CSV table of C-alpha atoms in Angstrom, one decimal:
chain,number,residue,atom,x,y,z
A,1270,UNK,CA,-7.1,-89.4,-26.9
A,1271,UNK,CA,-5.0,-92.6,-25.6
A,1272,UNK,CA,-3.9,-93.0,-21.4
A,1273,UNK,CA,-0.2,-91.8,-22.8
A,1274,UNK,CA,-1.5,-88.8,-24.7
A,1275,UNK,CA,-3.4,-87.8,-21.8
A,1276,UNK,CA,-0.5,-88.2,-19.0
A,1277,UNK,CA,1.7,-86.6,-21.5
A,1278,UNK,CA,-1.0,-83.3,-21.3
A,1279,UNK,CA,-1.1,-83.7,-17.7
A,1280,UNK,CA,2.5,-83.2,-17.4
A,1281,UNK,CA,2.7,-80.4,-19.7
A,1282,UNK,CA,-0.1,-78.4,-17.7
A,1283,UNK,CA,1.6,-79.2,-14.7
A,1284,UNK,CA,5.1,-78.2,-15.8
A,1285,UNK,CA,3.6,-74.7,-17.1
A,1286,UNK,CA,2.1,-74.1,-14.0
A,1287,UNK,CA,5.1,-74.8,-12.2
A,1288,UNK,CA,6.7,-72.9,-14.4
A,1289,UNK,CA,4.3,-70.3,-14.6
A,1290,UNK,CA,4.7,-70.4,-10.1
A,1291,UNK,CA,8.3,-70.0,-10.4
A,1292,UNK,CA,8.0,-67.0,-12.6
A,1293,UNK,CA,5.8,-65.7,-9.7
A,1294,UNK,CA,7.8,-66.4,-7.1
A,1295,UNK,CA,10.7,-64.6,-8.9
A,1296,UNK,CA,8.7,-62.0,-9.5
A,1297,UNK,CA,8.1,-61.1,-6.0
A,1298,UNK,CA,11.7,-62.1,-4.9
A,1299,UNK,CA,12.8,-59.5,-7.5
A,1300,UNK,CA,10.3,-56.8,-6.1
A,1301,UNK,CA,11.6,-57.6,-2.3
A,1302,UNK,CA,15.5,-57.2,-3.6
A,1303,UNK,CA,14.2,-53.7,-5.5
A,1304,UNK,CA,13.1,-52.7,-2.3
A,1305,UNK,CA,16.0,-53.6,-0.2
A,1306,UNK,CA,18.3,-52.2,-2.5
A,1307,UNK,CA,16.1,-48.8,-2.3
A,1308,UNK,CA,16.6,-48.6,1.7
A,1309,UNK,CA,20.1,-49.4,1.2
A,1310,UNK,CA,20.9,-46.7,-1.2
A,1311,UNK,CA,19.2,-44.4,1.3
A,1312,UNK,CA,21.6,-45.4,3.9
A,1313,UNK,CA,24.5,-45.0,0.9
A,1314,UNK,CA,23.0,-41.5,0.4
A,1315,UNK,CA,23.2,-40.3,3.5
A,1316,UNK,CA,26.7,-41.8,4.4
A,1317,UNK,CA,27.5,-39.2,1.3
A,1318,UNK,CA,26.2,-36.4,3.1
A,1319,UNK,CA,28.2,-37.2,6.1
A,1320,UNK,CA,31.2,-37.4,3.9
A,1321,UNK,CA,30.4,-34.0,2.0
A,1322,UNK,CA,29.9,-32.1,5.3
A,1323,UNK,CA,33.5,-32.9,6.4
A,1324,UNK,CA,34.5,-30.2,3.2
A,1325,UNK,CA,32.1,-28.1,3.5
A,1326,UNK,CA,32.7,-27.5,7.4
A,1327,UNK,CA,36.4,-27.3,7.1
A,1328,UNK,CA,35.7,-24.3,4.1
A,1329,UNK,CA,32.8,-22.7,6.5
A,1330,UNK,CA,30.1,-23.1,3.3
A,1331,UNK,CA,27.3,-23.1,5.8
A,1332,UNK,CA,25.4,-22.5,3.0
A,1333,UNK,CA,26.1,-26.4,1.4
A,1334,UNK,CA,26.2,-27.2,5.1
A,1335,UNK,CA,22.2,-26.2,5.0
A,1336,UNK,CA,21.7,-27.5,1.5
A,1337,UNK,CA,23.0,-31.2,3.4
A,1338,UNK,CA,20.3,-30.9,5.8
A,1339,UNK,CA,17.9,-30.0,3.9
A,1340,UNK,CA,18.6,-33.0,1.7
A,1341,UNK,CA,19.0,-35.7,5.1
A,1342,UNK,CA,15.3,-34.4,5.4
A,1343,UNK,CA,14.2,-35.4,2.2
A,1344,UNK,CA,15.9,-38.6,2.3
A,1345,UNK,CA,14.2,-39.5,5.6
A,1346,UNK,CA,10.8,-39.3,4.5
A,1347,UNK,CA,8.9,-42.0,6.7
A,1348,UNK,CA,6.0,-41.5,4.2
A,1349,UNK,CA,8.0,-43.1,1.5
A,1350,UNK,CA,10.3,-45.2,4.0
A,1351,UNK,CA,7.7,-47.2,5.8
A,1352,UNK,CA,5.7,-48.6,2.7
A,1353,UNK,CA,9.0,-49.8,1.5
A,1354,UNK,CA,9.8,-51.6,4.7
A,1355,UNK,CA,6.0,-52.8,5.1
A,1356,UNK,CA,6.7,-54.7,1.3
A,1357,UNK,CA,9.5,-56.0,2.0
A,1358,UNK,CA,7.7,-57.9,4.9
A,1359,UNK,CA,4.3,-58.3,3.4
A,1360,UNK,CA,5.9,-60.1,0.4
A,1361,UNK,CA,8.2,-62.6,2.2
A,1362,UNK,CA,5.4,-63.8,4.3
A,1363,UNK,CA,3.5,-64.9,1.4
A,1364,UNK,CA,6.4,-65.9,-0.4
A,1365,UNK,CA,7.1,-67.9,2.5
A,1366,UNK,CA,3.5,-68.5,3.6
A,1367,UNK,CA,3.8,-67.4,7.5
A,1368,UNK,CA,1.7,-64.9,9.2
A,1369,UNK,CA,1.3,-61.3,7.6
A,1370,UNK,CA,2.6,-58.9,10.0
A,1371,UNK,CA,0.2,-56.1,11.0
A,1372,UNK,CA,0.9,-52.6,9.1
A,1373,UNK,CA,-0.6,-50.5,12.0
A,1374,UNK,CA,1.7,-47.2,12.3
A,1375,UNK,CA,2.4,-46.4,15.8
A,1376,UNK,CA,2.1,-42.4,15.1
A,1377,UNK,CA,2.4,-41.8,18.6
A,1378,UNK,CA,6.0,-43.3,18.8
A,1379,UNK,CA,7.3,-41.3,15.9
A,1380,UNK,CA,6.2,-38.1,17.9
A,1381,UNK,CA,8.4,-39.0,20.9
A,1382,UNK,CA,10.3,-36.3,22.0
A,1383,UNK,CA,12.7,-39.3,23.2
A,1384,UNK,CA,13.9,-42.6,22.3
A,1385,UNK,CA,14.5,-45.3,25.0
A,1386,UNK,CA,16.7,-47.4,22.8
A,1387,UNK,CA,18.9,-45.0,20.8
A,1388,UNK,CA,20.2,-42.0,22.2
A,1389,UNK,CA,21.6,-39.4,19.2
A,1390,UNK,CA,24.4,-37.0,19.8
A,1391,UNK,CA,23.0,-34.3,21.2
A,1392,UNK,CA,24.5,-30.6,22.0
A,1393,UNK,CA,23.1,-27.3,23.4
A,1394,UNK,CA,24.5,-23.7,23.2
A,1395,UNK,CA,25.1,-24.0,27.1
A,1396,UNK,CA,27.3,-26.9,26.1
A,1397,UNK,CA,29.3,-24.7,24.1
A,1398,UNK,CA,29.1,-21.4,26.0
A,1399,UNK,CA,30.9,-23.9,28.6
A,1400,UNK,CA,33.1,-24.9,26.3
A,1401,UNK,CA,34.4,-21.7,25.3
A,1402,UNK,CA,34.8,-20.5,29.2
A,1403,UNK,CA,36.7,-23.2,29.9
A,1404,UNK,CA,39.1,-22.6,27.2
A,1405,UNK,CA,38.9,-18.8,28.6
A,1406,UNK,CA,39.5,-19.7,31.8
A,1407,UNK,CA,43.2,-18.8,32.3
A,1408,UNK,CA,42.6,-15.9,31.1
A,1409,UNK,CA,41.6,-13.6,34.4
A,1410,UNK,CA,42.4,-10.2,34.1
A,1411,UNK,CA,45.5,-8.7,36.1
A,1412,UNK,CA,46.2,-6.0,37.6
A,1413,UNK,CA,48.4,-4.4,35.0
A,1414,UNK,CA,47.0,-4.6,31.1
A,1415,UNK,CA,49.9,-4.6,28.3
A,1416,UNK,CA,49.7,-4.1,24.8
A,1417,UNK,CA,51.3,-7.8,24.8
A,1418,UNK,CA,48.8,-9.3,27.2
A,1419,UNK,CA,46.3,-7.5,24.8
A,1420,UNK,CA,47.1,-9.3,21.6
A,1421,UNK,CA,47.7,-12.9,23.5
A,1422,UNK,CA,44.1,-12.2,24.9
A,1423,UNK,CA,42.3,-11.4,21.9
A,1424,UNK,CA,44.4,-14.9,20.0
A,1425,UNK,CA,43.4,-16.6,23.0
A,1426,UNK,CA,39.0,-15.6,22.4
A,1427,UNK,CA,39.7,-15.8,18.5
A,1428,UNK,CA,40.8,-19.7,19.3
A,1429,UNK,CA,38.4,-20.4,21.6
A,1430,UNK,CA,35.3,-19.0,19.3
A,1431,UNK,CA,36.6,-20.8,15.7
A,1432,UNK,CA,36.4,-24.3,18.7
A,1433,UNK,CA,33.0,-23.1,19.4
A,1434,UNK,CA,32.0,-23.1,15.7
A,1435,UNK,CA,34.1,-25.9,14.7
A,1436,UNK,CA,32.3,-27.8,17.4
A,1437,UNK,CA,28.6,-27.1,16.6
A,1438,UNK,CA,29.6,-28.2,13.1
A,1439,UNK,CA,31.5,-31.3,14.3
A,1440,UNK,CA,28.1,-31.9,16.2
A,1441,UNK,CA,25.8,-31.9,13.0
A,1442,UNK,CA,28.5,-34.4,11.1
A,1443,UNK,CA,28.3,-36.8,13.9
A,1444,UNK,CA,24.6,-36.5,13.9
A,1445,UNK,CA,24.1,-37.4,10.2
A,1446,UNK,CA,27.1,-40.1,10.7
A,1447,UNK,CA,25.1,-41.8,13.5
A,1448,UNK,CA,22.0,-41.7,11.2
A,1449,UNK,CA,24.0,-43.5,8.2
A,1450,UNK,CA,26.3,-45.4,10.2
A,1451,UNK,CA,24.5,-46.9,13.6
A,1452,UNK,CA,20.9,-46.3,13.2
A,1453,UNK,CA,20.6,-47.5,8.9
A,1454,UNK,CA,22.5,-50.5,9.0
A,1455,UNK,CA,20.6,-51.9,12.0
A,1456,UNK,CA,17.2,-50.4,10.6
A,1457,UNK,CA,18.4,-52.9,7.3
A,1458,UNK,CA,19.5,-55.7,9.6
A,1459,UNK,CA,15.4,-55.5,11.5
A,1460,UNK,CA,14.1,-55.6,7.8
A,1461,UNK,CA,16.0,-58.5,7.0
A,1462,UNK,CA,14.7,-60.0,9.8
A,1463,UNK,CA,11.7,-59.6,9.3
A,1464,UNK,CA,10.7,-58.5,12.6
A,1465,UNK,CA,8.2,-55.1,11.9
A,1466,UNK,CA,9.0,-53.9,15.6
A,1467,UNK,CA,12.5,-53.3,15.6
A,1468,UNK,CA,12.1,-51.6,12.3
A,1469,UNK,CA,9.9,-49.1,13.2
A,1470,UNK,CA,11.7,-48.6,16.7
A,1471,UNK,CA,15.1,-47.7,14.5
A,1472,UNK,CA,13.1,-46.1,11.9
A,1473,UNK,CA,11.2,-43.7,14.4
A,1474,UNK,CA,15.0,-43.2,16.3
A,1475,UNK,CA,15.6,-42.4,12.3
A,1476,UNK,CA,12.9,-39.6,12.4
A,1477,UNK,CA,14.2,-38.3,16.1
A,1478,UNK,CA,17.5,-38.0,15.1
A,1479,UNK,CA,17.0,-36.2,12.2
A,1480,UNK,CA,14.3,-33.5,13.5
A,1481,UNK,CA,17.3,-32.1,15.0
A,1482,UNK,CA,19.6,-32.2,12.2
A,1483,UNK,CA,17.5,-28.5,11.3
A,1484,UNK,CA,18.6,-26.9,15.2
A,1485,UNK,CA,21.8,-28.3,15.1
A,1486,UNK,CA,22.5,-26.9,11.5
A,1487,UNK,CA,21.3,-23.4,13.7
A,1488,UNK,CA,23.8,-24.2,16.5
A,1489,UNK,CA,26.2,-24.1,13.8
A,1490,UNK,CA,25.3,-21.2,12.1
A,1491,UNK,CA,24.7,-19.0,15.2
A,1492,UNK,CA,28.3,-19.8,16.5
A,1493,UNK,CA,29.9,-19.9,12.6
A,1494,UNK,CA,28.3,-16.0,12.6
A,1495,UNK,CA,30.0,-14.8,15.6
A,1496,UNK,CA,33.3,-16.2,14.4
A,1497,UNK,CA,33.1,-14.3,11.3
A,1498,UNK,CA,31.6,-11.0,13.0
A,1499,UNK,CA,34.7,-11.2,15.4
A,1500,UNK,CA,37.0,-11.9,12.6
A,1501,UNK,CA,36.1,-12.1,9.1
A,1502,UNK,CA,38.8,-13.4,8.3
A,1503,UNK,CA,39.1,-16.5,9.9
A,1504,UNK,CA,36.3,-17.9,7.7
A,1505,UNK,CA,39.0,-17.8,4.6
A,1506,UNK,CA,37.5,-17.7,1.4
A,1507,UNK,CA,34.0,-18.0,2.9
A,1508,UNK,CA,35.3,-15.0,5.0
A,1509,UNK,CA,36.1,-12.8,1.8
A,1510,UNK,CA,33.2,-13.5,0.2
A,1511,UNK,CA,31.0,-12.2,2.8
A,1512,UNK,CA,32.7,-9.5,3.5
A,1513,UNK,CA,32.6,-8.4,0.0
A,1514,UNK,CA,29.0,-9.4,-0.8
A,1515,UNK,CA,28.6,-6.6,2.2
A,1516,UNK,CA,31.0,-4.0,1.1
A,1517,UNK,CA,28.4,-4.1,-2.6
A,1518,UNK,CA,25.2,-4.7,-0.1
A,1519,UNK,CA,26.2,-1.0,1.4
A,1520,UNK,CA,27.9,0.3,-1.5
A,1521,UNK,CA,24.4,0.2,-3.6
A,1522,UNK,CA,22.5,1.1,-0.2
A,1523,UNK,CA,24.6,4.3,0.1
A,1524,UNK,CA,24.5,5.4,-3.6
């Protein structure tokens, strides 16, 4: 084989195994945006469920109101959400040749009761038992009760408990909205990054946050209960559909 016939094979190994690099390279570049794109629609998904929850609160369907929970759950599976995170950063630091980050899982911090540096909207039955006597506040007995003072009374609690409700459900949409709308975008931003420990500080804020989607959904149900049980009909649609799924419930009890 002549000098030019063996530079000319040189070349041609060396272009097909730059080639054959690049394909590589794209490869993992490709698998990195797959798993971006993954966290981000988990974000999107739950951004939906904050969106759904605004209709299903204002018609008093508590029981698509538990359905969305029980669905922010599923989406925040740190079993699935971590590995996605840790190849995201495993395969840009050999992509870009720097250190590989350590995958150790900090259980302990994804146990905390608390979070340092996130706080999630947060809301207690006391807060709403205060609630409600505040808005009852004005209304002291007198001396002398009318059949007037009577009706305006009972208006007055009717109000004050549909707030009550309204407000525990106003509490589990702000929950799921500070999920999607603070705590994803900036668990995205640590991934972009690249930096391992902010990631798993949002994500285990993540986790916090929505372990008490479940008792906040319970607030609301509690409080949407005693609404209806005080006046069915306040609930609407909702309202007639329980009162006639009770009407059959004792009709076949009694026959």
């Amino acid at each position: 084989m002549s000098e030019i016939a063996k530079a000319v094979a040189a070349l041609e190994e060396q272009a097909a195994e730059a080639r054959e690099l690049r394909q590589t390279v794209e490869r993992v570049e490709t698998e990195i945006d797959a798993r971006l794109d993954e966290l981000r629609g988990i974000g999107s998904a739950i951004l939906e469920l904050h969106f759904d929850l605004d209709n299903q609160i204002a018609e008093h369907d508590y029981s698509a109101v538990e359905q969305a929970v029980g669905a922010l759950e599923a989406l925040v599976d740190i079993a699935e959400i971590l590995p996605k995170i840790d190849a995201v950063l495993l395969l840009t630091a050999l992509l870009e040749a720097t250190p590989t980050p350590d995958l150790t899982v900090p259980i302990e911090l994804f146990k905390a009761a608390e979070m340092r540096a996130f706080e999630h909207p947060r809301l207690t039955q006391e807060d709403l038992d205060r609630q409600f006597q505040t808005e009852m506040a004005d209304w002291s007995d007198p001396a002398e009760q009318d059949d007037q003072w009577a009706d305006d009374h009972w208006s007055a609690e009717q109000d004050a408990i549909r707030s009550r409700a309204h407000s525990a459900g106003v509490h589990l949409r702000e929950l799921v909205d500070y999920i999607g709308d603070n705590l994803w975008p900036t668990l995205i931003e640590s991934v972009e990054a690249h930096s391992r420990d902010d990631a798993i500080d949002v994500l285990a804020a993540v986790a916090a946050a929505t372990r008490d989607a479940r008792p906040a959904y319970k607030l609301y149900e509690v409080n949407l209960s005693a609404q209806y049980t005080m006046n069915p009909s306040s609930l609407g649609a909702m309202g007639e559909f329980i009162a006639d799924a009770e009407a059959w419930l004792r009709s076949q009890r009694d026959s």
